[in-house]
Short mmCIF file of N, CA, C and O in Angstrom, two decimals:
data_model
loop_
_atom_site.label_atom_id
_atom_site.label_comp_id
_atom_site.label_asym_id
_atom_site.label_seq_id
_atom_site.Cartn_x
_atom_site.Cartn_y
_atom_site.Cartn_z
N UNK A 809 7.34 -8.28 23.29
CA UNK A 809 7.62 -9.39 24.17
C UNK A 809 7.92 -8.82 25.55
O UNK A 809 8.22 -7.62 25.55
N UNK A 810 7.90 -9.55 26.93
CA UNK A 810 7.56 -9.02 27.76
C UNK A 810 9.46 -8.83 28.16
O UNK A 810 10.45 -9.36 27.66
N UNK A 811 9.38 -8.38 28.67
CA UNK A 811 10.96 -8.51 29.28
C UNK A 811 10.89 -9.59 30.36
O UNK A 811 12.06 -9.95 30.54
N UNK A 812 10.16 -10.21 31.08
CA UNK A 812 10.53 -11.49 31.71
C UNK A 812 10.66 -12.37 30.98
O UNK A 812 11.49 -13.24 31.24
N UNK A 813 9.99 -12.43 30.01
CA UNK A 813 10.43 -13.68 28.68
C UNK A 813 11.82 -13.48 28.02
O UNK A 813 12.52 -14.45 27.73
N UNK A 814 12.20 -12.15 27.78
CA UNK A 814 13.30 -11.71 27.58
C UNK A 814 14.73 -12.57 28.26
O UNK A 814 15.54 -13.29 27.68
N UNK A 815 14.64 -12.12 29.82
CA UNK A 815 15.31 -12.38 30.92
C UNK A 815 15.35 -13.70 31.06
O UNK A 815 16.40 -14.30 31.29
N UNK A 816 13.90 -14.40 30.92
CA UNK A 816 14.20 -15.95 30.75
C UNK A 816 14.94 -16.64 29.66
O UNK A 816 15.35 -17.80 29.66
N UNK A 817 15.04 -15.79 28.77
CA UNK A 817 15.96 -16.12 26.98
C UNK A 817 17.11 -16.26 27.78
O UNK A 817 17.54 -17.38 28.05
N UNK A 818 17.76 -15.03 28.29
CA UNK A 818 19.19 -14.98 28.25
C UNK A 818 19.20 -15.91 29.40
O UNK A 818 20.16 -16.67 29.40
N UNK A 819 18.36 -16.04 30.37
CA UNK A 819 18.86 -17.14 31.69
C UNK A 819 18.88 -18.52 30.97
O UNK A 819 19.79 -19.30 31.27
N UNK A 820 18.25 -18.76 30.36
CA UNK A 820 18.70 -20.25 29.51
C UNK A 820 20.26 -20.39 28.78
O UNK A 820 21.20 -21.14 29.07
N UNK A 821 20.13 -19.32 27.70
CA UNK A 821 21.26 -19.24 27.16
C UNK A 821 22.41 -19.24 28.49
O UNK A 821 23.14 -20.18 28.18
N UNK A 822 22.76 -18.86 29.35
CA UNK A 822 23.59 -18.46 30.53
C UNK A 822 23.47 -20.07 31.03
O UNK A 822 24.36 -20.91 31.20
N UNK A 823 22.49 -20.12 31.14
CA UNK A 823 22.56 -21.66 31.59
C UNK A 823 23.10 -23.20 30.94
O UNK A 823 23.66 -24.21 31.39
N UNK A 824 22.55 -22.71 29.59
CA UNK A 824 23.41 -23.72 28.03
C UNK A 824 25.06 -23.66 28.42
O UNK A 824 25.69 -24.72 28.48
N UNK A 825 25.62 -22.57 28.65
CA UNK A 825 26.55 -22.56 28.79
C UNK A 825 27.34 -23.48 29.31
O UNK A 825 28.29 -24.15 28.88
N UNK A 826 26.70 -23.38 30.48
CA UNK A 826 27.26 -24.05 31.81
C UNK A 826 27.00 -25.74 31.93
O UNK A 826 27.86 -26.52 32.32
N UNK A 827 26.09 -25.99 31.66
CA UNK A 827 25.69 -27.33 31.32
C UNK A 827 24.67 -27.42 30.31
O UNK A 827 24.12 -26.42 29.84
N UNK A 828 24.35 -28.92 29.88
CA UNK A 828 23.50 -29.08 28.93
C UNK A 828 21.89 -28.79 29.69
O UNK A 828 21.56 -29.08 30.84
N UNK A 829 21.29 -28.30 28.91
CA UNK A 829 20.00 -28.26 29.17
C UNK A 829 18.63 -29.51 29.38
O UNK A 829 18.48 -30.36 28.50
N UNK A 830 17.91 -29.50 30.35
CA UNK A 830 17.01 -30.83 30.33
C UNK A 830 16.40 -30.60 28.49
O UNK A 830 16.58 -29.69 27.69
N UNK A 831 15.78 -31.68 28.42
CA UNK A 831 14.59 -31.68 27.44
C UNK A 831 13.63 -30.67 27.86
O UNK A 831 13.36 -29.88 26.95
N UNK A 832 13.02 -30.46 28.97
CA UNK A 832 11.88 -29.18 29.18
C UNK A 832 12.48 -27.70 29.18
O UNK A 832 11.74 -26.72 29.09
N UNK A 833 13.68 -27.62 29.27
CA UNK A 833 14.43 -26.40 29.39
C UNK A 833 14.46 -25.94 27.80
O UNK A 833 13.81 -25.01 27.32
N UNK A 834 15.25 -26.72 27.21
CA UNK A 834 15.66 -26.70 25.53
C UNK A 834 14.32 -26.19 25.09
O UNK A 834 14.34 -25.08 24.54
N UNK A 835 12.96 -26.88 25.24
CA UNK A 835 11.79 -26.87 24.68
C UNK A 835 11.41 -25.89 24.87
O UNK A 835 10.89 -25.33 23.90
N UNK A 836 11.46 -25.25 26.03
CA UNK A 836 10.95 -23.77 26.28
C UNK A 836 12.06 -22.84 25.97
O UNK A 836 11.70 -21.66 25.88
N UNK A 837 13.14 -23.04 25.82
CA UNK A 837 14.31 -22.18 25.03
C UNK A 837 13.54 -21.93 23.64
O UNK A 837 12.98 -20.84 23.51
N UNK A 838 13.47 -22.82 22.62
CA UNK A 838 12.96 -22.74 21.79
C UNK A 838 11.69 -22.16 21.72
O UNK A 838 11.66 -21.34 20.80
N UNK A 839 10.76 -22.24 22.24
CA UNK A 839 9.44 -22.03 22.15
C UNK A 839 9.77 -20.40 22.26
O UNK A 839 9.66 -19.66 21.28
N UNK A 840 10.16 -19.95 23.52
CA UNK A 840 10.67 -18.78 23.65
C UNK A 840 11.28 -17.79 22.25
O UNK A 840 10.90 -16.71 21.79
N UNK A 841 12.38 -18.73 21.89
CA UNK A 841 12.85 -18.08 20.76
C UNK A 841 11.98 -18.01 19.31
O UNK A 841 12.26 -17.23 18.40
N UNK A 842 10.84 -19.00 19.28
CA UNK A 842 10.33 -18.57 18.17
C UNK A 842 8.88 -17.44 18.28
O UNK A 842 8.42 -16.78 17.35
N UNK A 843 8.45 -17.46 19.49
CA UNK A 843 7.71 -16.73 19.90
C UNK A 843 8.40 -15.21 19.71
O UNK A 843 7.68 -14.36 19.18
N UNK A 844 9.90 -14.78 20.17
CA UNK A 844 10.57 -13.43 20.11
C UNK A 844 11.00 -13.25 18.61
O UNK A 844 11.17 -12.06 18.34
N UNK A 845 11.22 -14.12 17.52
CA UNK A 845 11.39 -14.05 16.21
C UNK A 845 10.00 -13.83 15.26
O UNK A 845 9.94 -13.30 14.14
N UNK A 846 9.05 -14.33 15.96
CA UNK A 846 7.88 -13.99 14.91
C UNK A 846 7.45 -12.66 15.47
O UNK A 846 6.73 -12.02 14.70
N UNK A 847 7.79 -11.95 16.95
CA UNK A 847 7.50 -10.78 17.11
C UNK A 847 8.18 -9.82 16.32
O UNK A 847 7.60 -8.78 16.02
N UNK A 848 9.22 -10.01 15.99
CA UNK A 848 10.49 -9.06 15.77
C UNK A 848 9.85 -9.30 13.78
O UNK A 848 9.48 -8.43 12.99
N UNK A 849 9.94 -10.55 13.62
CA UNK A 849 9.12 -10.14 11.97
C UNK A 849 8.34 -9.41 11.83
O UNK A 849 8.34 -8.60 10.91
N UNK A 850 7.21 -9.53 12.94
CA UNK A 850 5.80 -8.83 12.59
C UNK A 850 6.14 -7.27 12.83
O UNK A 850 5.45 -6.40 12.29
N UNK A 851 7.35 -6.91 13.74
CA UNK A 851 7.73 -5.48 13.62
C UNK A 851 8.46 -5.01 12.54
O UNK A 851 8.37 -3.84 12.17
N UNK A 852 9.11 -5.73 12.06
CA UNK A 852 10.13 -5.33 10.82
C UNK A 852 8.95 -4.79 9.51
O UNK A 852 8.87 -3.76 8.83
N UNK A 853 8.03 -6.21 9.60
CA UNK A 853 7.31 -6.23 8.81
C UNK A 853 6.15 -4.81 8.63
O UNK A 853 5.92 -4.24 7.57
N UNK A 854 5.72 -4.56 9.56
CA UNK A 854 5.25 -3.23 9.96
C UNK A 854 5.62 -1.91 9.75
O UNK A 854 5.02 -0.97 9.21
N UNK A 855 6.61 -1.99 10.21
CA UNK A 855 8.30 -0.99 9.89
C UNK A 855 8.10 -0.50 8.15
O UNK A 855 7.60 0.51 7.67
N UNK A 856 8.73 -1.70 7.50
CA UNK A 856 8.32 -1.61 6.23
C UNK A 856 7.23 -1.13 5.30
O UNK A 856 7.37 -0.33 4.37
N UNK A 857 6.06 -1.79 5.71
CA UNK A 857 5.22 -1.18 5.22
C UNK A 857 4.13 -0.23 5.44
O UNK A 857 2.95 -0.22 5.11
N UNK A 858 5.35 1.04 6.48
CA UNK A 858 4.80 2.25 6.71
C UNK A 858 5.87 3.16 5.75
O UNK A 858 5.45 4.30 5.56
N UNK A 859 6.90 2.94 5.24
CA UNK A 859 7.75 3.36 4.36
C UNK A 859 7.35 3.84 3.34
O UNK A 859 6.69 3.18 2.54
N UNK A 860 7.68 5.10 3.16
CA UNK A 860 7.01 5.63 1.79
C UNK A 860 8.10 6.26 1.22
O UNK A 860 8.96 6.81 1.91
N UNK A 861 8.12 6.23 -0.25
CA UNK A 861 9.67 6.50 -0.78
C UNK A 861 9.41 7.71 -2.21
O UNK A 861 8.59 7.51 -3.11
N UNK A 862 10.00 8.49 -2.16
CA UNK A 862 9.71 10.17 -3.25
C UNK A 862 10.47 9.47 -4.40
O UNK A 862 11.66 9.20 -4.29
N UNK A 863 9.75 9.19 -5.52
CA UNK A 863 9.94 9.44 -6.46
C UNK A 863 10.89 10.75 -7.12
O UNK A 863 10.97 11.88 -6.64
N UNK A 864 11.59 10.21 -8.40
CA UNK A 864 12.36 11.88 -8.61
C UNK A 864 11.50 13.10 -9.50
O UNK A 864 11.99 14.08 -10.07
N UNK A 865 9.35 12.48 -9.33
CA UNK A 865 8.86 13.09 -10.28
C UNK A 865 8.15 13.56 -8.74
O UNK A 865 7.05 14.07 -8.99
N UNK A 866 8.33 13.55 -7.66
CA UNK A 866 7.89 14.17 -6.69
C UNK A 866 6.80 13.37 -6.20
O UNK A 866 6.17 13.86 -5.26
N UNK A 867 6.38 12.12 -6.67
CA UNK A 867 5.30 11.41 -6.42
C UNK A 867 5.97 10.81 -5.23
O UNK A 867 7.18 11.01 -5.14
N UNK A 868 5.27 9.98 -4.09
CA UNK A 868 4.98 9.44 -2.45
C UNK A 868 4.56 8.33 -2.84
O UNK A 868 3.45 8.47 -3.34
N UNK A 869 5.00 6.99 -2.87
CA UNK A 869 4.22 6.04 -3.20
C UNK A 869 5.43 4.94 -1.98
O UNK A 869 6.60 5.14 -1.65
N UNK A 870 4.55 3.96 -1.64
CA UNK A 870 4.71 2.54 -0.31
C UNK A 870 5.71 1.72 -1.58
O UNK A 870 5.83 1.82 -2.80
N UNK A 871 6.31 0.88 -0.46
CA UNK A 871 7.39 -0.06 -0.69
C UNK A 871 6.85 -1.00 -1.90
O UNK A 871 5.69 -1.39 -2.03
N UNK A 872 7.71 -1.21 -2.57
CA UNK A 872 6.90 -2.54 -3.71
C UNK A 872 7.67 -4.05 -2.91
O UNK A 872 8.76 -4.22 -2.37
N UNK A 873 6.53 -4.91 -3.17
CA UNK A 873 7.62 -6.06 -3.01
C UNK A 873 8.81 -6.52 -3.92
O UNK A 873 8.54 -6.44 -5.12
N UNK A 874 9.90 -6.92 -3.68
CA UNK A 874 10.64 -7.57 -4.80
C UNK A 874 10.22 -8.63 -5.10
O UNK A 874 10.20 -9.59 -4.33
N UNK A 875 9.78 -8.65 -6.32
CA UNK A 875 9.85 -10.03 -6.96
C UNK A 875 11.11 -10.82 -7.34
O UNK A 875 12.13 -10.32 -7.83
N UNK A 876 10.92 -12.17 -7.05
CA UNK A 876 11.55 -13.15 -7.19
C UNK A 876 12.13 -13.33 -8.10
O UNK A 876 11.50 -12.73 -8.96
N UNK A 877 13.19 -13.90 -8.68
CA UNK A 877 13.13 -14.52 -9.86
C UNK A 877 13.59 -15.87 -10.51
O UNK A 877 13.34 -16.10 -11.69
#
């Protein structure tokens, strides 16, 4: 994410503060924030599945998913 989008996050938030936000402000608060949350997944997510974990038989094998239950 760019850091002016960044800078515009916290200038909203700074601004919530102080008074309530229009309807176009809020909207792009949000928009903002889900745009910087699906980045930050798709890095976590990435993150993860470059992880490779040693076995105690010396084998290298990638993350499993957890299953549910």
């Amino acid at each position: 994410m760019l850091q002016e989008k960044l800078d515009r996050i916290n200038a909203l938030a700074r601004l919530k503060k102080e008074r309530p936000l229009t309807q176009a402000e809020a909207a792009e608060q949000d928009a903002l924030r889900k745009e910087y949350i699906a980045e930050w997944r798709a890095g976590a997510i990435q993150v993860l599945e470059s992880v490779r974990v040693q076995r105690p038989d010396g084998s290298v094998v990638p993350l499993e998913k957890k299953k549910r239950s």
